[in-house]
XYZ file of C-alpha atoms in Angstrom:
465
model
C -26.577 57.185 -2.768
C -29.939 58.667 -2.451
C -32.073 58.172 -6.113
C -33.372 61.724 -5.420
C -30.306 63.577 -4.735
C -28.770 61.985 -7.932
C -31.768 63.095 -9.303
C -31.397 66.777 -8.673
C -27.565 66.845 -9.424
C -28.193 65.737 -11.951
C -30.649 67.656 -13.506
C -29.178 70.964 -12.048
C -25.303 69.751 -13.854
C -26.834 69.107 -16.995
C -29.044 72.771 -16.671
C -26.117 74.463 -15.967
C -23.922 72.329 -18.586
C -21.603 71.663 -15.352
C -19.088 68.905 -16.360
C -18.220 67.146 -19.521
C -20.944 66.000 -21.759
C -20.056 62.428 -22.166
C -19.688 62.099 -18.159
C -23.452 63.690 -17.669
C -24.954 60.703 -20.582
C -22.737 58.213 -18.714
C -24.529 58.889 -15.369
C -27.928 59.679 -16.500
C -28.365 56.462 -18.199
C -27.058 54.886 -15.059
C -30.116 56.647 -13.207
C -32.322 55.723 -16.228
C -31.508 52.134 -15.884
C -31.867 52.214 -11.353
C -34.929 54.064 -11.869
C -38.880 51.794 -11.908
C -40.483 51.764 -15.230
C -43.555 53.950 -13.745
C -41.110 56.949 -12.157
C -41.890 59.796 -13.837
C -38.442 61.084 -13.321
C -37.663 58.483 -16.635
C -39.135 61.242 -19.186
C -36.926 64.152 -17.803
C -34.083 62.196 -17.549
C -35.209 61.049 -22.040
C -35.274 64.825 -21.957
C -31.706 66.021 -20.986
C -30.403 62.763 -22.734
C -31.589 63.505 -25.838
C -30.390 67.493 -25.189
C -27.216 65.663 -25.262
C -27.866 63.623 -28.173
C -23.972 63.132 -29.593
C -22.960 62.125 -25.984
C -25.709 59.969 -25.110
C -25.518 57.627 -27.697
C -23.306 55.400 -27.194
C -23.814 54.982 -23.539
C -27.330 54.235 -24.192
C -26.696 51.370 -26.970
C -24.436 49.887 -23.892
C -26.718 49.961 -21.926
C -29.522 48.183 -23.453
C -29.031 44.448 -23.280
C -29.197 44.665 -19.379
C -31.954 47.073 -19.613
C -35.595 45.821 -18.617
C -38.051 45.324 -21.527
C -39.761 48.659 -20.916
C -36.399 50.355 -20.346
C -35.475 48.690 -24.125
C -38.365 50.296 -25.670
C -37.500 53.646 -23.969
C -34.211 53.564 -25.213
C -34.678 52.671 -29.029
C -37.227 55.460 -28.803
C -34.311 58.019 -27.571
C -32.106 56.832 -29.532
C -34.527 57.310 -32.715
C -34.913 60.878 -30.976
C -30.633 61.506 -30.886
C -30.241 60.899 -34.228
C -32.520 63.747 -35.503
C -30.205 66.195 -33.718
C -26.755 64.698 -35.232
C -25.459 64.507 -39.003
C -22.152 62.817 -37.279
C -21.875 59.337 -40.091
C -20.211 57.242 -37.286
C -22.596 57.626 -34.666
C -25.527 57.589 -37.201
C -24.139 54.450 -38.376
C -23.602 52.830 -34.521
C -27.077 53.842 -34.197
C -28.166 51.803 -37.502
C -25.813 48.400 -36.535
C -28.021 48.704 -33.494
C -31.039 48.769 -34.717
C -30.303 46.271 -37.663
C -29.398 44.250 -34.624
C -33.157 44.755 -32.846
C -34.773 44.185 -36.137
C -33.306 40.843 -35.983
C -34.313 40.079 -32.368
C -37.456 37.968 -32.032
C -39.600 40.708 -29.868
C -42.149 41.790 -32.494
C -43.088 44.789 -29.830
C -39.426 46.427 -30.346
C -38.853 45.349 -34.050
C -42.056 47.456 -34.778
C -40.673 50.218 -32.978
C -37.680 50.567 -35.349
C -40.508 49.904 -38.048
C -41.832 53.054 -36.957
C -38.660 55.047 -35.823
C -37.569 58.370 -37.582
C -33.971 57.202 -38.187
C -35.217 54.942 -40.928
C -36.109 58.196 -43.229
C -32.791 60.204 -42.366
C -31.343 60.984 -45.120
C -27.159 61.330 -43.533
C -27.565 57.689 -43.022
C -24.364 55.720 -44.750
C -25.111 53.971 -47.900
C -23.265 51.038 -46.005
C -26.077 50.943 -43.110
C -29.139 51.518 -45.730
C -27.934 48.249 -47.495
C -27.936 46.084 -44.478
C -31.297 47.866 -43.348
C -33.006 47.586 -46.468
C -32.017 43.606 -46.800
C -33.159 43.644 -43.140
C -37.153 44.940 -44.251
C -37.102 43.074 -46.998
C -37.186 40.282 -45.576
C -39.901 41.444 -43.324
C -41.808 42.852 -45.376
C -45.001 41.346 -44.119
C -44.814 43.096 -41.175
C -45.695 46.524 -42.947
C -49.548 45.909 -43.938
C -51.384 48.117 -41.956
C -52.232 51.389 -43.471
C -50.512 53.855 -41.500
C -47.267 51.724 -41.292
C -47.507 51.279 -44.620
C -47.460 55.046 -45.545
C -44.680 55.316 -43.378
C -42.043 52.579 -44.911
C -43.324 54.112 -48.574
C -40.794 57.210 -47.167
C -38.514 54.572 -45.628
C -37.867 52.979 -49.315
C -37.735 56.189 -50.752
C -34.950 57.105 -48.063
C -33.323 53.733 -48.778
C -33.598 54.288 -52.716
C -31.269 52.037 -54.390
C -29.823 50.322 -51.620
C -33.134 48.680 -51.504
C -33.812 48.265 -54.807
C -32.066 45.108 -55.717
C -33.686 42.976 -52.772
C -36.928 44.143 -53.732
C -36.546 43.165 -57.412
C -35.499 39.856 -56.072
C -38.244 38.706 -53.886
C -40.378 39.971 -57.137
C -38.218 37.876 -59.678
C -38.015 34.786 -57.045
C -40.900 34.566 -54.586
C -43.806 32.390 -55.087
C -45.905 34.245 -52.364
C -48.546 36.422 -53.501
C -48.607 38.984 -51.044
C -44.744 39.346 -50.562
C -44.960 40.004 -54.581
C -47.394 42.367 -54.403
C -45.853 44.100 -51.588
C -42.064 44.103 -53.380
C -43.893 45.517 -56.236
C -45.225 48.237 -54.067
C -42.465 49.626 -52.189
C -40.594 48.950 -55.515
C -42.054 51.928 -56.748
C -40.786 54.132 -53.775
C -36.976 52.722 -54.042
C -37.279 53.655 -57.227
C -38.138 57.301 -56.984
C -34.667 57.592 -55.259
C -32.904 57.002 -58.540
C -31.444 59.965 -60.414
C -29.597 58.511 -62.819
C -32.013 58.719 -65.888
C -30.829 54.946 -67.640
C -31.570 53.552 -64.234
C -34.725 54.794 -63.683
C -36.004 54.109 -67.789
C -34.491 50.209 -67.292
C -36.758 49.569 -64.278
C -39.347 51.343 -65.705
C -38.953 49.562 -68.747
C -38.363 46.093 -66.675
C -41.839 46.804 -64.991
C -43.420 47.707 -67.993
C -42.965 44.450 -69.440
C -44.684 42.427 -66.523
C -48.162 44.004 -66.979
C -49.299 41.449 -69.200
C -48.030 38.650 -66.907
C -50.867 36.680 -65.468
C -49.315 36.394 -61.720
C -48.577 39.738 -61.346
C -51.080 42.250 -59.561
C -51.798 44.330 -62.409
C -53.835 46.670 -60.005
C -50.171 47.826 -57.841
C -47.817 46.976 -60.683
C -50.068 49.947 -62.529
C -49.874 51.888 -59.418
C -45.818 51.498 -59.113
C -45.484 52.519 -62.408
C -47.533 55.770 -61.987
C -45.572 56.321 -59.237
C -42.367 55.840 -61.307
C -43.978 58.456 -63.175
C -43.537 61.514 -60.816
C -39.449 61.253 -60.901
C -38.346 64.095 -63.044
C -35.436 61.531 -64.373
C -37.695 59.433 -66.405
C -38.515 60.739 -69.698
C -41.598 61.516 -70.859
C -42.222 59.203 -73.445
C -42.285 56.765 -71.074
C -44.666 58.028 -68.958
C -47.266 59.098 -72.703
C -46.359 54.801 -73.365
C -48.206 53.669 -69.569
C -51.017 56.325 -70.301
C -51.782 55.021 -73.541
C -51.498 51.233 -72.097
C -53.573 52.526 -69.235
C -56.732 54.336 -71.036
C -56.573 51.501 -73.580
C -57.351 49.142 -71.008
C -59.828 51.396 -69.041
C -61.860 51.022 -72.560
C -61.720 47.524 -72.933
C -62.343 46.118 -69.390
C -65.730 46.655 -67.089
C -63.957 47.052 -63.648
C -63.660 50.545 -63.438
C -62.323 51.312 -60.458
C -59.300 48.946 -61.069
C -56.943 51.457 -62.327
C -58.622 54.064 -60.383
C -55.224 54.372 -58.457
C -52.755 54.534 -61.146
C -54.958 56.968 -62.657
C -55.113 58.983 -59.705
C -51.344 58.793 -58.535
C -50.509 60.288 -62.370
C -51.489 63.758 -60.882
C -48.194 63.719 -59.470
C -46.192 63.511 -62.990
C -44.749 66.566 -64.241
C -45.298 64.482 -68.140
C -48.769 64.260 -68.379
C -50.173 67.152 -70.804
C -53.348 69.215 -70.292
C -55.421 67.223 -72.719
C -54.529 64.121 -71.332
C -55.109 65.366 -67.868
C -58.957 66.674 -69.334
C -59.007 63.071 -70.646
C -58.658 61.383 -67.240
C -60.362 63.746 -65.511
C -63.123 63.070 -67.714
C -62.944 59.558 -66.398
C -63.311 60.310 -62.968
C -65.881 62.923 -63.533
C -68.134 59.942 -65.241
C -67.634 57.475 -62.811
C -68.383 60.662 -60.102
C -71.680 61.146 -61.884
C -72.768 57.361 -62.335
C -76.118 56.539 -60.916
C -76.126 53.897 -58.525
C -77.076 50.082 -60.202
C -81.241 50.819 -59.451
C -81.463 46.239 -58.066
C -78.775 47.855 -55.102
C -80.505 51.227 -54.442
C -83.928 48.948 -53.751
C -82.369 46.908 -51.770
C -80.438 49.589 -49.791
C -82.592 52.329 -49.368
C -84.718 52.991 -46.578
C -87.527 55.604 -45.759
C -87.844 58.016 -42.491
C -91.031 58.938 -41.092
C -90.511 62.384 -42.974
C -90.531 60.797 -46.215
C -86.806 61.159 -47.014
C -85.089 58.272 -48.328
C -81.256 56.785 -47.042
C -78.701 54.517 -47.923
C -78.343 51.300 -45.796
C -75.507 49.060 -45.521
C -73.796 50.807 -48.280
C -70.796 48.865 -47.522
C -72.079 46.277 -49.141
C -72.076 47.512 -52.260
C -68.795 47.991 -54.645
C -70.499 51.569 -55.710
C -70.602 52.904 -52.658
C -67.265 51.467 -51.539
C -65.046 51.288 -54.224
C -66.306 53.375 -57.588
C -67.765 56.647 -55.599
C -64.826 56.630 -53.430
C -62.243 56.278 -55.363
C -63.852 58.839 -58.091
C -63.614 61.401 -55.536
C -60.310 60.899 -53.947
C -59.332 61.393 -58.082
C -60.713 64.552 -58.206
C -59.015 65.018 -54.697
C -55.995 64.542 -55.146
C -55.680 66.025 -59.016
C -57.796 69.272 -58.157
C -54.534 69.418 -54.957
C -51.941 68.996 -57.658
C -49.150 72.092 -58.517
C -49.262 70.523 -62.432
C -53.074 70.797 -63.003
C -54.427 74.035 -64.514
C -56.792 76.252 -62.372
C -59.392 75.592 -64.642
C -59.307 72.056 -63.952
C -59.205 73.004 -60.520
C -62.576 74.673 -60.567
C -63.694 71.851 -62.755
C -63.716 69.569 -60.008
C -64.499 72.230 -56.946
C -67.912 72.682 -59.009
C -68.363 68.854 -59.759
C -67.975 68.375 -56.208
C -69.899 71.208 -54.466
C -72.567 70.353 -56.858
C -73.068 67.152 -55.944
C -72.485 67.852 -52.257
C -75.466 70.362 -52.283
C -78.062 67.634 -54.075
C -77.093 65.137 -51.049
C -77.984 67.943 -48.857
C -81.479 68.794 -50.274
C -82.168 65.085 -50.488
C -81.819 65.024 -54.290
C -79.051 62.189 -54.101
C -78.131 59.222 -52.831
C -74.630 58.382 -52.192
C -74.893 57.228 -48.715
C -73.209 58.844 -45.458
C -69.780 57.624 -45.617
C -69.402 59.152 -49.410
C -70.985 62.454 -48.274
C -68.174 63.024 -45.278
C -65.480 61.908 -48.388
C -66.625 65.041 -50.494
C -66.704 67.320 -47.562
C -62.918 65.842 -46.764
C -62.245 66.697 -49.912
C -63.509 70.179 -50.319
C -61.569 70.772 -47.085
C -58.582 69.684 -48.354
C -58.329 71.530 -51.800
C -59.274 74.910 -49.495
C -56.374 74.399 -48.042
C -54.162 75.002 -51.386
C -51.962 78.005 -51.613
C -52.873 78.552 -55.489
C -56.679 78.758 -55.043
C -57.990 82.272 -55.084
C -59.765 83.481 -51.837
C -62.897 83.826 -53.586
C -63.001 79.929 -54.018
C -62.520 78.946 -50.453
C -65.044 81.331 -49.617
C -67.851 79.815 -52.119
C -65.685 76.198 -50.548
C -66.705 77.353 -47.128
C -70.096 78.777 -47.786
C -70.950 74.775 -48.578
C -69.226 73.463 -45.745
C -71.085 75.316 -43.335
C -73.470 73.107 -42.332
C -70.932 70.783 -41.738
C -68.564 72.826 -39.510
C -69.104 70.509 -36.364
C -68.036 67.059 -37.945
C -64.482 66.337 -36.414
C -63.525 65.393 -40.077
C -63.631 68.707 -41.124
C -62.938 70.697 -37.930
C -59.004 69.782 -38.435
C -59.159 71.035 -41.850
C -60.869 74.107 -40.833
C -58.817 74.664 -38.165
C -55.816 74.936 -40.300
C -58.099 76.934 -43.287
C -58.399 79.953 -40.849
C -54.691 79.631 -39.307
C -52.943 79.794 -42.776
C -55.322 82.037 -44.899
C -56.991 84.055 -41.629
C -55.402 87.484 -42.823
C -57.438 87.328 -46.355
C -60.336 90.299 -45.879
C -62.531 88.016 -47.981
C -62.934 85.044 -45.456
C -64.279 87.332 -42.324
C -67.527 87.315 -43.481
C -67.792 83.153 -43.531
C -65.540 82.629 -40.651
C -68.214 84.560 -38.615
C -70.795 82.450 -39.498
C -69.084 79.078 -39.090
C -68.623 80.240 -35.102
C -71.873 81.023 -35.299
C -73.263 78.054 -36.312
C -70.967 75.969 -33.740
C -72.079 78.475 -31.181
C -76.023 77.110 -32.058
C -74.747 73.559 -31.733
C -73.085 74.147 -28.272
C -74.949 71.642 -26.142
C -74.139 68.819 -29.076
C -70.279 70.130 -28.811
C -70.196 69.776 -24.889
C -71.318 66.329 -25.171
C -67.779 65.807 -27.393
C -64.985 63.784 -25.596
C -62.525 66.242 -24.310
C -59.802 65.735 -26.637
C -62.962 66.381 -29.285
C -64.296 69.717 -27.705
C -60.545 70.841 -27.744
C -60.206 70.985 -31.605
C -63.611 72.813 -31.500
C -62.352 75.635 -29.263
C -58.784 75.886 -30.992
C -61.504 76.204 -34.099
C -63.095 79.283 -32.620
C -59.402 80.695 -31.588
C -58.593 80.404 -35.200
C -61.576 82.178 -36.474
C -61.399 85.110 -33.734
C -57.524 85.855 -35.342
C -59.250 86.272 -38.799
């Protein structure tokens, strides 16, 4: 009777896989649910339920309308943690009645936990469960607006695919609600990815298409959705040369130029899109890259140091700074990162961007500090690229030197010298990168400790080079 001697039984059955597996889950959600939220005993106990996965899940859905509201939380979370390590359609499918059954409940706490779970991106779940999922989210789709949510239920459509598709389709036909349109026309685009069925895919495309030049629509993610649309290998490619033409035409005739910025940028991913029309919109965001700042803003904006040198104020207050820099260089970004463009677009873009990144640093330009961290981001990023040679994350590295102790790009260096520490070429820089964190040590002490961890598994990284 003793909650520690169950305890240890317990434990030492299930360590020595002493009795049948459904009787172990049986008792050790009994002791889950006997046990105070704060006992740490609660995580071991998650531990050798979820070693038990197949067996534990039933007895855990039981158990969860008497369990308290922390308990409830604790168990969706298991539960989301069981299903990674079962492909069995029954219990995947108990496991999705459940938690259609919690996303119905009126606790926004635990609904946002299934928001959030795993299970909603497996892949072995029935097409039968998807459906009643996806009408589920559909429904809520207001819930999903923050960024990194967002991102997530992007791979939850896509998981859903088609089963989602006609719900979305209909708040986009039906609703009179802004936002819910814009955010059916969103996810639309990830539902739709799921189709392989090459008359499917063209009709939505097609369907889509035809709503650009409808005045309540949000032409900004409509374009976006499409682009996306544009990536599936199913939809043919005249389709995709029809949007680009739509989409350069307008980026002629119309002054906002970051609006498409987006659509322009998500194209990298589309296996359709030539070389000279990928020159073409690189072009774009190579202009826009290279625009001087309105001269009535920089006035206003800029401010000078006792040494003379001159910086950018409030630069959120200005759409160059926020929107048109920004979203030129996460264009290059993101096309310079892409397995369709050319290595000599590639360097294109590593020299527009290094270029531009050494002027801010000699206090030639003026893009303000937030855009200066986004091209160092970015460098980091397209260093990390299997395809580039290891001459050009060298020359990549040699620039982000004096950089090396911004936490922005300590993650990306930290994985830089993990994956590519056996190329010869790379000692030389790697050296002087600990070097010059070793000068800044006093700065790095003064680093929260989660902060000044990253740093060290930095210099690990560079001593395996």
């Amino acid at each position: 009777k003793s909650p520690f001697m169950a305890t240890f039984l317990l434990f030492f059955m299930n360590e020595i896989e002493l009795g049948d597996p459904s009787f172990r889950s049986l008792k050790l959600v009994e002791l889950l649910q006997s046990l105070d939220e704060s006992n740490p005993h609660r995580f071991r106990i998650g531990k050798s339920l979820v070693d038990l996965a197949e067996s534990s899940i039933q007895p855990l859905i039981e158990s969860y309308p008497k369990a308290s509201p922390g308990n409830q939380s604790y168990i969706i979370q298991l539960l989301d943690w069981c299903s990674r390590k079962t492909t069995n359609k029954n219990l995947l499918d108990n496991i999705g009645s459940f938690f259609a059954e919690v996303l119905e409940s009126p606790s926004p706490p635990l609904r946002k936990q299934v928001y959030e779970s795993h299970f909603l991106k497996n892949p072995h779940i029935s097409e039968e469960t998807k459906e009643r999922l996806a009408q589920i989210l559909v429904n809520q789709l207001e819930d999903f607006r923050g960024y990194q949510i967002n991102l997530h239920m992007e791979e939850v459509f896509e998981n859903l695919g088609k089963e989602s598709l006609s719900y979305l389709e209909e708040v986009l036909e039906t609703t009179m609600d802004e936002e819910m349109r814009r955010d059916a026309t969103y996810y639309i685009g990830s539902a739709g990815l799921a189709l392989e069925d090459k008359e499917k895919i063209e009709s939505l495309f097609a369907k889509l298409f035809e709503k650009l030049n409808l005045p309540y629509m949000d032409r900004e993610t409509l374009s976006s959705t499409l682009a996306r649309l544009c990536s599936s290998p199913f939809l043919p490619k005249e389709r995709v040369d029809q949007f680009l033409e739509w989409l350069l035409k307008k980026w002629k005739e119309e002054d906002n130029e970051y609006f498409y910025f987006k659509a322009l940028t998500i194209l990298n991913g589309s296996p359709h899109v030539n070389e000279e029309k990928q020159k073409v919109i690189l072009q774009i965001f190579l202009d826009a890259f290279h625009s001087p700042p309105p001269e009535d803003e920089l006035v206003q904006m800029a401010s000078e140091t006792e040494e003379g040198k001159v910086f950018i104020e409030d630069e959120e207050e200005s759409e160059y700074f926020t929107r048109l820099i920004p979203g030129a260089i996460y264009g290059l970004q993101e096309w310079a990162c892409s397995p369709h463009v050319s290595m000599e677009i590639g360097k294109e873009i590593i020299n527009a961007l290094i270029t531009r990144l050494q002027k801010i640093q000699k206090w030639e330009l003026l893009l303000g500090p937030y855009n200066e961290a986004r091209i160092v981001e970015a460098l980091g990023k397209i260093c990390l690229q299997p395809r580039l040679p290891a001459k050009e994350k060298e020359r990549i590295l040699n620039v982000l030197k004096p950089h090396a102790h911004r936490m922005y790009l300590v993650r990306y260096l930290i994985q830089i010298f993990e994956k590519y520490g056996e190329e010869e070429s790379l000692g030389v820089v790697a050296a002087e990168i600990a070097y010059y964190l070793y000068k800044r040590k006093k700065e790095i002490d003064r680093l929260s400790h989660d902060e000044r961890g990253q740093v060290y598994r930095l210099w690990g990284a560079i001593g395996s080079v």
